[in-house]
Amino acid sequence: FDVQQSEFKREDSEEIMSEFQDLWCENESDTYASNSVYTSYETPADKIQESQYIKLESVWSVVDGEPEEPSLKLLKGVVLSNGSSVYTVEKVLGSGAFGEVAKCTKVGTNEVVAIKVLPKDLKSDAEDGEKALKYLYTLDPDKTNLIRFYESFTFRGSFCFVFEVLDMSLYDLLGQLKWYPPSVAEVRPITQQMFVALSALKSIGVSHTDIKSDNIMLVDHSSQPFRAKLIDFRLACKTANDYENMRVMVKLLGQPDKRLLDAGYKTERFFTLEHSGSAPFWTLKSLDEFEWTTGETVKKSSPVFDSISSLDDLLDMSSKMDDPEEVEDLKAFLDLLKRMLSWNPADRIQPDDALNHPFIIMEHLSKNRNSSYVTAAHEIMAGFQTKDPDSFTAGDADGSVSVIKSTSSEDKDAVSNQSGFQHIEKGLGSFELYRRRRRKNTKRGRRQN
């Protein structure tokens, strides 16, 4: 008897519950059956009125002779509670192997939050994530560009994490832009904010381990362009496309040194140790070899990676750039990218050093203010940092993370300062004019040819 995501009136549910009890519930076991029904949660403190409808997800299964609670399924109207706080699901925002995320309202205060629910089979991930998230209480989420974490609790065997609601992921934004590549000047503010976040995490001994466009969220892209926060602390699961990620990295960055591969505990998943030469050496498995040894199906990545053989090939884009300042900016960006992606962790650039990299502080763009590109680049970054990188610190001696100071003495926090975002909007307007001019010049060149 299995009911999935169905709605029944109260009298119908009572009849069904009676059937469950007649079938296999006796004495204390009847509580298991009643727990399989999602009703409005009722506590003396909140006196929440029961809703007219209840939702059923599934009945309990029996494992080794004992009833086992089903994984929590988020549906509109489902109520989650830890005893002291009660939340009502308003909308499911996303789901996948990692679990589900829902927009919820806190009963009693009407506060809107996002709740991430991990199924019970991800207990280890949930426990690791909870440990990391509790460290975040020592940091200011707005000053450090980290998502605000409120609390965590277990409900019906599933693990619930309560966060602030943000706008959209960087991945979603790129999708809305139909994957039109942003300029490196538009990438810079996001990069700078993520370095601040990483520096903050490092100050409390936490590593994120899963930074990607899905885990970089825009706070409110309409009113605060490029204002971003880092989310998902050790809660993401391994993707099914990890071979393709490894293949692209080896192609663009070269193969890791043998000593690194010898020490890697997952090396044999992606590489094969060859003994045909004078000394053993590692080679990357072919796609067929990987699928055969793992039983996984690999999804091919974007064809853009087949058109380049290294990061230096991205400099070919400079032939389409009219402004030499934009070319220099691209070179600075690629230099930072290479230092970020070094296979050897000891050679990788640290967050504090990255915050002082030429690409972030724009020292290579400070000489020519007559360039429309340079003007727009500085306008965009005006809302995130001053010209002097020493005006803020990412990690203080006491382990806290201080705010990025604005150039104005009246502004104590440029990240949340509205005038800062007016600078950004002005910069975006300058970039739009710059792009139009570049497209016009490109069309003119084609006609002349």
Tab-separated table of C-alpha atoms in Angstrom:
chain	number	residue	atom	x	y	z
A	1	PHE	CA	0.000	0.000	0.000
A	2	ASP	CA	1.853	3.075	-1.197
A	3	VAL	CA	0.416	6.553	-1.635
A	4	GLN	CA	2.628	9.172	-3.333
A	5	GLN	CA	2.013	12.920	-3.080
A	6	SER	CA	-1.774	12.608	-2.823
A	7	GLU	CA	-4.295	14.827	-1.045
A	8	PHE	CA	-7.138	13.464	1.067
A	9	LYS	CA	-9.753	15.054	3.248
A	10	ARG	CA	-9.521	14.437	6.990
A	11	GLU	CA	-12.301	11.826	7.053
A	12	ASP	CA	-10.608	9.892	4.222
A	13	SER	CA	-7.319	9.807	6.094
A	14	GLU	CA	-8.965	8.435	9.241
A	15	GLU	CA	-10.391	5.539	7.241
A	16	ILE	CA	-6.993	4.812	5.683
A	17	MET	CA	-5.256	4.949	9.059
A	18	SER	CA	-7.786	2.487	10.412
A	19	GLU	CA	-6.844	0.084	7.603
A	20	PHE	CA	-3.154	0.448	8.461
A	21	GLN	CA	-3.827	-0.368	12.107
A	22	ASP	CA	-5.900	-3.428	11.208
A	23	LEU	CA	-3.143	-4.698	8.908
A	24	TRP	CA	-0.061	-4.611	11.106
A	25	CYS	CA	-0.142	-1.980	13.846
A	26	GLU	CA	-0.487	-3.137	17.416
A	27	ASN	CA	0.052	-1.341	20.725
A	28	GLU	CA	2.910	1.161	20.397
A	29	SER	CA	3.454	0.329	16.714
A	30	ASP	CA	0.377	2.320	15.717
A	31	THR	CA	2.395	5.508	16.183
A	32	TYR	CA	4.533	4.490	13.212
A	33	ALA	CA	1.548	4.519	10.895
A	34	SER	CA	0.292	7.866	12.118
A	35	ASN	CA	3.748	9.369	11.655
A	36	SER	CA	3.633	8.584	7.941
A	37	VAL	CA	0.994	11.290	7.512
A	38	TYR	CA	2.122	14.878	7.060
A	39	THR	CA	-0.233	17.124	8.987
A	40	SER	CA	0.049	20.688	10.169
A	41	TYR	CA	2.349	20.517	13.175
A	42	GLU	CA	0.552	21.421	16.390
A	43	THR	CA	2.350	22.654	19.518
A	44	PRO	CA	0.887	24.245	22.671
A	45	ALA	CA	3.181	27.257	22.210
A	46	ASP	CA	2.080	28.146	18.713
A	47	LYS	CA	-1.414	26.604	18.682
A	48	ILE	CA	-1.202	26.065	14.953
A	49	GLN	CA	-4.563	25.356	13.390
A	50	GLU	CA	-4.724	22.102	11.482
A	51	SER	CA	-5.128	22.537	7.748
A	52	GLN	CA	-8.152	21.203	5.923
A	53	TYR	CA	-6.047	18.776	3.934
A	54	ILE	CA	-3.244	16.458	4.889
A	55	LYS	CA	-0.553	15.061	2.644
A	56	LEU	CA	0.700	11.500	2.514
A	57	GLU	CA	4.077	10.559	1.094
A	58	SER	CA	4.409	6.851	1.780
A	59	VAL	CA	3.771	4.311	4.513
A	60	TRP	CA	6.567	2.990	6.652
A	61	SER	CA	8.495	0.045	5.258
A	62	VAL	CA	9.581	-2.938	7.338
A	63	VAL	CA	13.315	-3.688	7.537
A	64	ASP	CA	14.553	-6.692	9.541
A	65	GLY	CA	11.157	-6.951	11.168
A	66	GLU	CA	11.185	-3.311	12.334
A	67	PRO	CA	9.211	-0.412	10.839
A	68	GLU	CA	11.468	2.083	9.042
A	69	GLU	CA	10.465	5.705	8.559
A	70	PRO	CA	10.299	6.914	4.918
A	71	SER	CA	12.510	9.764	3.701
A	72	LEU	CA	10.891	13.154	4.000
A	73	LYS	CA	9.362	14.442	0.766
A	74	LEU	CA	8.859	18.190	0.510
A	75	LEU	CA	5.471	19.303	-0.758
A	76	LYS	CA	3.654	22.616	-0.516
A	77	GLY	CA	1.939	22.810	2.852
A	78	VAL	CA	4.180	20.267	4.576
A	79	VAL	CA	5.214	21.438	8.037
A	80	LEU	CA	8.708	20.969	9.466
A	81	SER	CA	9.510	21.430	13.139
A	82	ASN	CA	12.252	20.950	15.698
A	83	GLY	CA	9.912	21.489	18.633
A	84	SER	CA	10.667	25.172	19.157
A	85	SER	CA	10.515	26.422	15.556
A	86	VAL	CA	7.842	25.507	13.031
A	87	TYR	CA	8.152	26.062	9.270
A	88	THR	CA	5.598	25.678	6.479
A	89	VAL	CA	6.791	24.766	2.980
A	90	GLU	CA	5.703	27.390	0.440
A	91	LYS	CA	7.590	26.253	-2.650
A	92	VAL	CA	10.138	23.594	-3.598
A	93	LEU	CA	13.117	25.423	-5.125
A	94	GLY	CA	15.163	22.455	-6.291
A	95	SER	CA	15.909	18.783	-5.816
A	96	GLY	CA	18.506	16.216	-6.767
A	97	ALA	CA	20.871	13.616	-5.351
A	98	PHE	CA	21.867	16.155	-2.687
A	99	GLY	CA	18.333	16.334	-1.314
A	100	GLU	CA	15.745	19.080	-1.660
A	101	VAL	CA	15.584	22.812	-1.003
A	102	ALA	CA	12.333	24.603	-0.208
A	103	LYS	CA	11.254	28.158	0.443
A	104	CYS	CA	9.499	28.142	3.805
A	105	THR	CA	7.737	30.516	6.175
A	106	LYS	CA	8.411	30.438	9.904
A	107	VAL	CA	5.141	30.170	11.785
A	108	GLY	CA	4.623	32.999	14.248
A	109	THR	CA	7.040	35.468	12.638
A	110	ASN	CA	6.309	34.994	8.903
A	111	GLU	CA	10.064	35.070	8.326
A	112	VAL	CA	10.942	33.594	4.920
A	113	VAL	CA	13.817	31.101	4.921
A	114	ALA	CA	15.302	28.383	2.743
A	115	ILE	CA	15.447	24.872	4.192
A	116	LYS	CA	17.681	22.203	2.735
A	117	VAL	CA	16.588	18.643	3.524
A	118	LEU	CA	19.008	15.744	3.223
A	119	PRO	CA	17.644	12.185	3.258
A	120	LYS	CA	18.728	9.833	6.020
A	121	ASP	CA	21.059	7.897	3.702
A	122	LEU	CA	23.258	11.029	3.583
A	123	LYS	CA	23.741	11.029	7.345
A	124	SER	CA	27.532	11.282	7.105
A	125	ASP	CA	27.344	14.292	4.747
A	126	ALA	CA	24.766	15.934	6.981
A	127	GLU	CA	26.869	15.490	10.111
A	128	ASP	CA	29.989	16.861	8.397
A	129	GLY	CA	28.009	19.792	7.059
A	130	GLU	CA	26.505	20.535	10.453
A	131	LYS	CA	29.950	20.658	12.063
A	132	ALA	CA	31.219	23.090	9.417
A	133	LEU	CA	28.105	25.268	9.565
A	134	LYS	CA	28.290	25.704	13.329
A	135	TYR	CA	31.694	27.322	12.911
A	136	LEU	CA	30.024	29.986	10.772
A	137	TYR	CA	28.313	31.427	13.841
A	138	THR	CA	31.620	33.167	14.636
A	139	LEU	CA	31.588	35.043	11.317
A	140	ASP	CA	29.463	37.908	10.037
A	141	PRO	CA	27.720	36.442	6.950
A	142	ASP	CA	27.350	39.818	5.249
A	143	LYS	CA	30.929	40.937	5.768
A	144	THR	CA	32.350	37.565	4.725
A	145	ASN	CA	30.023	36.820	1.781
A	146	LEU	CA	28.837	33.571	3.361
A	147	ILE	CA	25.233	32.441	3.467
A	148	ARG	CA	23.480	33.134	6.766
A	149	PHE	CA	22.881	29.881	8.664
A	150	TYR	CA	20.124	29.857	11.292
A	151	GLU	CA	19.789	26.335	12.649
A	152	SER	CA	19.683	22.617	11.884
A	153	PHE	CA	17.465	19.819	13.149
A	154	THR	CA	16.250	16.308	12.380
A	155	PHE	CA	12.651	15.774	11.329
A	156	ARG	CA	11.087	12.437	10.440
A	157	GLY	CA	14.548	10.923	10.020
A	158	SER	CA	15.731	13.595	7.555
A	159	PHE	CA	18.279	16.337	8.215
A	160	CYS	CA	17.092	19.940	7.867
A	161	PHE	CA	19.329	23.015	7.510
A	162	VAL	CA	17.772	26.490	7.718
A	163	PHE	CA	19.347	29.370	5.740
A	164	GLU	CA	18.503	32.843	4.501
A	165	VAL	CA	16.757	33.042	1.116
A	166	LEU	CA	18.925	34.235	-1.777
A	167	ASP	CA	18.061	35.115	-5.372
A	168	MET	CA	19.644	32.771	-7.910
A	169	SER	CA	22.856	30.873	-8.531
A	170	LEU	CA	25.584	32.120	-10.825
A	171	TYR	CA	24.839	29.109	-13.013
A	172	ASP	CA	21.187	30.157	-13.325
A	173	LEU	CA	22.214	33.710	-14.193
A	174	LEU	CA	24.473	32.496	-16.991
A	175	GLY	CA	21.571	30.416	-18.269
A	176	GLN	CA	19.334	33.487	-18.310
A	177	LEU	CA	22.012	35.287	-20.312
A	178	LYS	CA	21.922	32.380	-22.795
A	179	TRP	CA	25.531	31.574	-21.885
A	180	TYR	CA	26.838	34.803	-23.377
A	181	PRO	CA	30.301	35.061	-21.790
A	182	PRO	CA	30.715	37.978	-19.377
A	183	SER	CA	33.803	40.153	-19.619
A	184	VAL	CA	36.623	39.521	-17.158
A	185	ALA	CA	35.763	42.891	-15.600
A	186	GLU	CA	32.329	41.501	-14.749
A	187	VAL	CA	33.904	38.316	-13.396
A	188	ARG	CA	36.184	40.326	-11.090
A	189	PRO	CA	33.642	41.377	-8.372
A	190	ILE	CA	32.381	37.800	-8.004
A	191	THR	CA	35.964	36.544	-7.774
A	192	GLN	CA	36.916	39.144	-5.196
A	193	GLN	CA	33.940	38.290	-2.980
A	194	MET	CA	34.698	34.574	-3.132
A	195	PHE	CA	38.298	35.210	-2.056
A	196	VAL	CA	36.972	37.143	0.947
A	197	ALA	CA	34.700	34.187	1.761
A	198	LEU	CA	37.539	31.679	1.409
A	199	SER	CA	39.825	33.786	3.571
A	200	ALA	CA	37.120	33.901	6.235
A	201	LEU	CA	36.664	30.134	6.109
A	202	LYS	CA	40.408	29.607	6.323
A	203	SER	CA	40.551	31.777	9.455
A	204	ILE	CA	38.285	29.272	11.253
A	205	GLY	CA	39.874	26.177	9.715
A	206	VAL	CA	37.045	25.260	7.324
A	207	SER	CA	37.487	24.143	3.695
A	208	HIS	CA	34.557	24.364	1.315
A	209	THR	CA	35.654	21.577	-1.118
A	210	ASP	CA	32.898	22.150	-3.697
A	211	ILE	CA	33.106	25.633	-5.203
A	212	LYS	CA	31.238	25.870	-8.502
A	213	SER	CA	28.749	28.173	-10.190
A	214	ASP	CA	25.824	26.320	-8.576
A	215	ASN	CA	27.181	27.143	-5.117
A	216	ILE	CA	27.724	30.856	-5.731
A	217	MET	CA	24.440	32.641	-5.104
A	218	LEU	CA	23.448	36.168	-6.039
A	219	VAL	CA	21.768	37.956	-3.131
A	220	ASP	CA	19.430	40.060	-5.290
A	221	HIS	CA	20.660	40.580	-8.819
A	222	SER	CA	18.063	43.247	-9.610
A	223	SER	CA	18.785	45.628	-6.732
A	224	GLN	CA	22.349	44.536	-5.885
A	225	PRO	CA	24.155	43.507	-9.092
A	226	PHE	CA	27.037	41.064	-8.536
A	227	ARG	CA	26.488	40.891	-4.765
A	228	ALA	CA	27.251	37.220	-4.118
A	229	LYS	CA	27.492	34.692	-1.309
A	230	LEU	CA	29.039	31.248	-1.028
A	231	ILE	CA	26.697	28.404	-0.080
A	232	ASP	CA	26.640	24.626	0.447
A	233	PHE	CA	29.322	23.753	2.985
A	234	ARG	CA	30.338	20.137	2.518
A	235	LEU	CA	26.778	19.146	1.744
A	236	ALA	CA	27.126	18.473	-1.975
A	237	CYS	CA	27.496	14.963	-3.312
A	238	LYS	CA	29.946	13.767	-5.933
A	239	THR	CA	28.687	14.440	-9.432
A	240	ALA	CA	28.260	11.659	-11.945
A	241	ASN	CA	30.389	13.566	-14.435
A	242	ASP	CA	33.638	13.627	-12.480
A	243	TYR	CA	35.592	11.800	-15.200
A	244	GLU	CA	34.841	14.487	-17.764
A	245	ASN	CA	35.872	17.151	-15.256
A	246	MET	CA	39.168	15.339	-14.717
A	247	ARG	CA	39.732	14.903	-18.466
A	248	VAL	CA	39.259	18.613	-19.132
A	249	MET	CA	41.532	19.578	-16.237
A	250	VAL	CA	44.311	17.294	-17.463
A	251	LYS	CA	43.944	18.724	-20.952
A	252	LEU	CA	44.092	22.357	-19.839
A	253	LEU	CA	46.494	22.101	-16.896
A	254	GLY	CA	48.568	19.065	-17.779
A	255	GLN	CA	48.741	15.820	-15.818
A	256	PRO	CA	49.575	15.986	-12.094
A	257	ASP	CA	53.083	14.991	-11.029
A	258	LYS	CA	53.625	11.288	-10.405
A	259	ARG	CA	54.280	11.872	-6.707
A	260	LEU	CA	50.855	13.501	-6.371
A	261	LEU	CA	49.169	10.650	-8.229
A	262	ASP	CA	51.054	8.071	-6.154
A	263	ALA	CA	49.685	9.678	-2.991
A	264	GLY	CA	46.120	10.173	-4.247
A	265	TYR	CA	43.559	7.773	-2.776
A	266	LYS	CA	41.293	8.092	-5.842
A	267	THR	CA	44.037	8.013	-8.460
A	268	GLU	CA	43.138	4.538	-9.730
A	269	ARG	CA	39.584	5.682	-10.405
A	270	PHE	CA	40.816	7.975	-13.193
A	271	PHE	CA	44.330	6.791	-14.031
A	272	THR	CA	46.047	3.540	-14.944
A	273	LEU	CA	49.582	2.682	-13.823
A	274	GLU	CA	51.586	1.592	-16.874
A	275	HIS	CA	54.693	-0.604	-16.636
A	276	SER	CA	55.748	-0.576	-20.290
A	277	GLY	CA	58.661	1.847	-19.856
A	278	SER	CA	61.820	1.902	-17.797
A	279	ALA	CA	59.778	3.172	-14.846
A	280	PRO	CA	56.069	2.956	-13.981
A	281	PHE	CA	53.962	5.946	-15.037
A	282	TRP	CA	50.324	7.005	-14.800
A	283	THR	CA	48.045	7.619	-17.788
A	284	LEU	CA	44.514	8.975	-17.803
A	285	LYS	CA	41.925	6.321	-18.585
A	286	SER	CA	40.027	6.625	-21.825
A	287	LEU	CA	36.308	7.267	-21.632
A	288	ASP	CA	35.578	3.611	-22.476
A	289	GLU	CA	38.031	2.381	-19.831
A	290	PHE	CA	36.482	4.596	-17.173
A	291	GLU	CA	32.921	3.507	-17.990
A	292	TRP	CA	33.954	-0.158	-18.060
A	293	THR	CA	35.802	-0.088	-14.716
A	294	THR	CA	33.232	2.030	-12.849
A	295	GLY	CA	29.958	1.101	-14.529
A	296	GLU	CA	29.133	4.803	-14.856
A	297	THR	CA	27.982	6.618	-17.988
A	298	VAL	CA	29.936	9.781	-18.760
A	299	LYS	CA	28.140	12.859	-20.009
A	300	LYS	CA	30.199	14.794	-22.534
A	301	SER	CA	31.131	18.317	-21.481
A	302	SER	CA	30.739	21.465	-23.542
A	303	PRO	CA	32.394	21.262	-27.001
A	304	VAL	CA	34.237	24.487	-26.192
A	305	PHE	CA	36.822	22.405	-24.324
A	306	ASP	CA	37.602	20.483	-27.504
A	307	SER	CA	38.592	23.701	-29.258
A	308	ILE	CA	41.376	24.644	-26.825
A	309	SER	CA	44.383	22.715	-25.568
A	310	SER	CA	45.461	24.982	-22.695
A	311	LEU	CA	44.389	28.079	-20.801
A	312	ASP	CA	46.793	30.127	-22.917
A	313	ASP	CA	44.565	29.439	-25.920
A	314	LEU	CA	42.016	31.759	-24.331
A	315	LEU	CA	44.312	34.622	-25.304
A	316	ASP	CA	43.115	34.062	-28.862
A	317	MET	CA	40.000	35.888	-27.688
A	318	SER	CA	42.106	39.037	-27.579
A	319	SER	CA	41.922	39.288	-31.369
A	320	LYS	CA	38.258	40.304	-30.894
A	321	MET	CA	39.111	42.992	-28.350
A	322	ASP	CA	39.445	46.561	-29.558
A	323	ASP	CA	40.792	48.010	-26.318
A	324	PRO	CA	44.378	47.001	-25.406
A	325	GLU	CA	43.422	47.514	-21.744
A	326	GLU	CA	40.930	44.663	-22.044
A	327	VAL	CA	43.692	42.435	-23.427
A	328	GLU	CA	45.889	43.244	-20.422
A	329	ASP	CA	42.970	42.499	-18.115
A	330	LEU	CA	42.492	39.100	-19.747
A	331	LYS	CA	46.190	38.301	-19.270
A	332	ALA	CA	45.981	39.234	-15.581
A	333	PHE	CA	42.880	37.068	-15.197
A	334	LEU	CA	44.546	34.039	-16.795
A	335	ASP	CA	47.591	34.463	-14.558
A	336	LEU	CA	45.351	34.376	-11.483
A	337	LEU	CA	43.399	31.417	-12.860
A	338	LYS	CA	46.567	29.372	-13.394
A	339	ARG	CA	47.736	30.069	-9.860
A	340	MET	CA	44.341	29.042	-8.505
A	341	LEU	CA	44.261	25.774	-10.453
A	342	SER	CA	47.729	24.434	-9.689
A	343	TRP	CA	47.589	20.674	-9.098
A	344	ASN	CA	49.949	20.930	-6.137
A	345	PRO	CA	48.192	22.568	-3.160
A	346	ALA	CA	51.529	23.969	-1.990
A	347	ASP	CA	51.792	25.988	-5.220
A	348	ARG	CA	48.195	27.211	-5.170
A	349	ILE	CA	47.594	30.886	-4.435
A	350	GLN	CA	46.122	31.568	-0.979
A	351	PRO	CA	42.966	33.702	-0.539
A	352	ASP	CA	44.770	36.609	1.142
A	353	ASP	CA	47.395	36.681	-1.608
A	354	ALA	CA	44.696	36.434	-4.271
A	355	LEU	CA	42.978	39.512	-2.839
A	356	ASN	CA	46.170	41.430	-3.611
A	357	HIS	CA	46.671	39.937	-7.081
A	358	PRO	CA	46.919	42.536	-9.898
A	359	PHE	CA	43.680	41.273	-11.437
A	360	ILE	CA	41.726	42.043	-8.250
A	361	ILE	CA	43.314	45.378	-7.329
A	362	MET	CA	43.468	46.426	-11.021
A	363	GLU	CA	46.901	48.009	-10.833
A	364	HIS	CA	47.393	47.220	-14.527
A	365	LEU	CA	44.283	49.294	-15.345
A	366	SER	CA	45.106	52.400	-13.325
A	367	LYS	CA	47.323	54.104	-15.908
A	368	ASN	CA	44.803	54.811	-18.643
A	369	ARG	CA	41.563	56.363	-17.396
A	370	ASN	CA	40.679	57.512	-20.921
A	371	SER	CA	39.709	53.951	-21.801
A	372	SER	CA	35.977	53.224	-21.681
A	373	TYR	CA	36.817	49.672	-20.594
A	374	VAL	CA	38.949	50.889	-17.670
A	375	THR	CA	36.279	53.379	-16.610
A	376	ALA	CA	33.566	50.709	-16.575
A	377	ALA	CA	35.817	48.219	-14.750
A	378	HIS	CA	36.534	50.695	-11.952
A	379	GLU	CA	32.869	51.680	-11.671
A	380	ILE	CA	31.843	48.059	-11.170
A	381	MET	CA	34.432	47.404	-8.467
A	382	ALA	CA	33.693	50.666	-6.640
A	383	GLY	CA	30.966	48.900	-4.697
A	384	PHE	CA	33.243	46.138	-3.455
A	385	GLN	CA	36.659	47.548	-2.565
A	386	THR	CA	38.808	50.656	-2.497
A	387	LYS	CA	41.778	51.345	-4.724
A	388	ASP	CA	43.999	50.544	-1.741
A	389	PRO	CA	43.773	46.810	-0.929
A	390	ASP	CA	45.259	47.458	2.526
A	391	SER	CA	42.042	49.254	3.525
A	392	PHE	CA	40.514	45.941	4.500
A	393	THR	CA	41.725	42.630	5.905
A	394	ALA	CA	40.221	39.252	5.140
A	395	GLY	CA	41.446	37.656	8.352
A	396	ASP	CA	42.251	39.550	11.548
A	397	ALA	CA	44.443	38.288	14.326
A	398	ASP	CA	41.428	37.422	16.455
A	399	GLY	CA	40.081	35.149	13.733
A	400	SER	CA	37.283	37.479	12.729
A	401	VAL	CA	36.803	38.902	9.280
A	402	SER	CA	36.527	42.635	8.933
A	403	VAL	CA	34.366	44.569	6.537
A	404	ILE	CA	35.583	45.938	3.241
A	405	LYS	CA	35.872	49.685	3.742
A	406	SER	CA	34.521	52.112	1.212
A	407	THR	CA	36.407	55.160	0.011
A	408	SER	CA	33.829	57.434	1.631
A	409	SER	CA	34.190	58.157	5.339
A	410	GLU	CA	30.410	58.022	5.625
A	411	ASP	CA	30.247	54.467	4.304
A	412	LYS	CA	31.058	51.771	6.841
A	413	ASP	CA	30.253	48.869	4.613
A	414	ALA	CA	30.629	49.179	0.849
A	415	VAL	CA	29.189	45.716	0.338
A	416	SER	CA	25.780	46.806	1.608
A	417	ASN	CA	26.109	50.457	0.636
A	418	GLN	CA	23.484	51.491	-1.896
A	419	SER	CA	25.738	54.111	-3.473
A	420	GLY	CA	28.188	51.322	-4.182
A	421	PHE	CA	25.581	49.513	-6.232
A	422	GLN	CA	24.798	52.718	-8.077
A	423	HIS	CA	28.447	52.679	-9.147
A	424	ILE	CA	27.980	49.110	-10.339
A	425	GLU	CA	24.876	49.979	-12.338
A	426	LYS	CA	26.764	52.874	-13.913
A	427	GLY	CA	29.601	50.518	-14.749
A	428	LEU	CA	27.203	48.028	-16.318
A	429	GLY	CA	25.772	50.838	-18.427
A	430	SER	CA	29.271	51.775	-19.563
A	431	PHE	CA	29.929	48.167	-20.486
A	432	GLU	CA	26.773	47.975	-22.559
A	433	LEU	CA	27.894	51.021	-24.539
A	434	TYR	CA	31.352	49.494	-24.868
A	435	ARG	CA	29.897	46.229	-26.195
A	436	ARG	CA	27.688	48.022	-28.706
A	437	ARG	CA	30.681	49.969	-29.988
A	438	ARG	CA	32.684	46.761	-30.288
A	439	ARG	CA	29.896	44.969	-32.149
A	440	LYS	CA	29.562	47.940	-34.517
A	441	ASN	CA	33.312	47.926	-35.223
A	442	THR	CA	33.203	44.175	-35.824
A	443	LYS	CA	30.385	44.533	-38.367
A	444	ARG	CA	32.206	47.405	-40.070
A	445	GLY	CA	35.342	45.269	-40.347
A	446	ARG	CA	33.372	42.420	-41.910
A	447	ARG	CA	31.866	44.737	-44.539
A	448	GLN	CA	35.308	46.094	-45.417
A	449	ASN	CA	36.635	42.571	-45.843
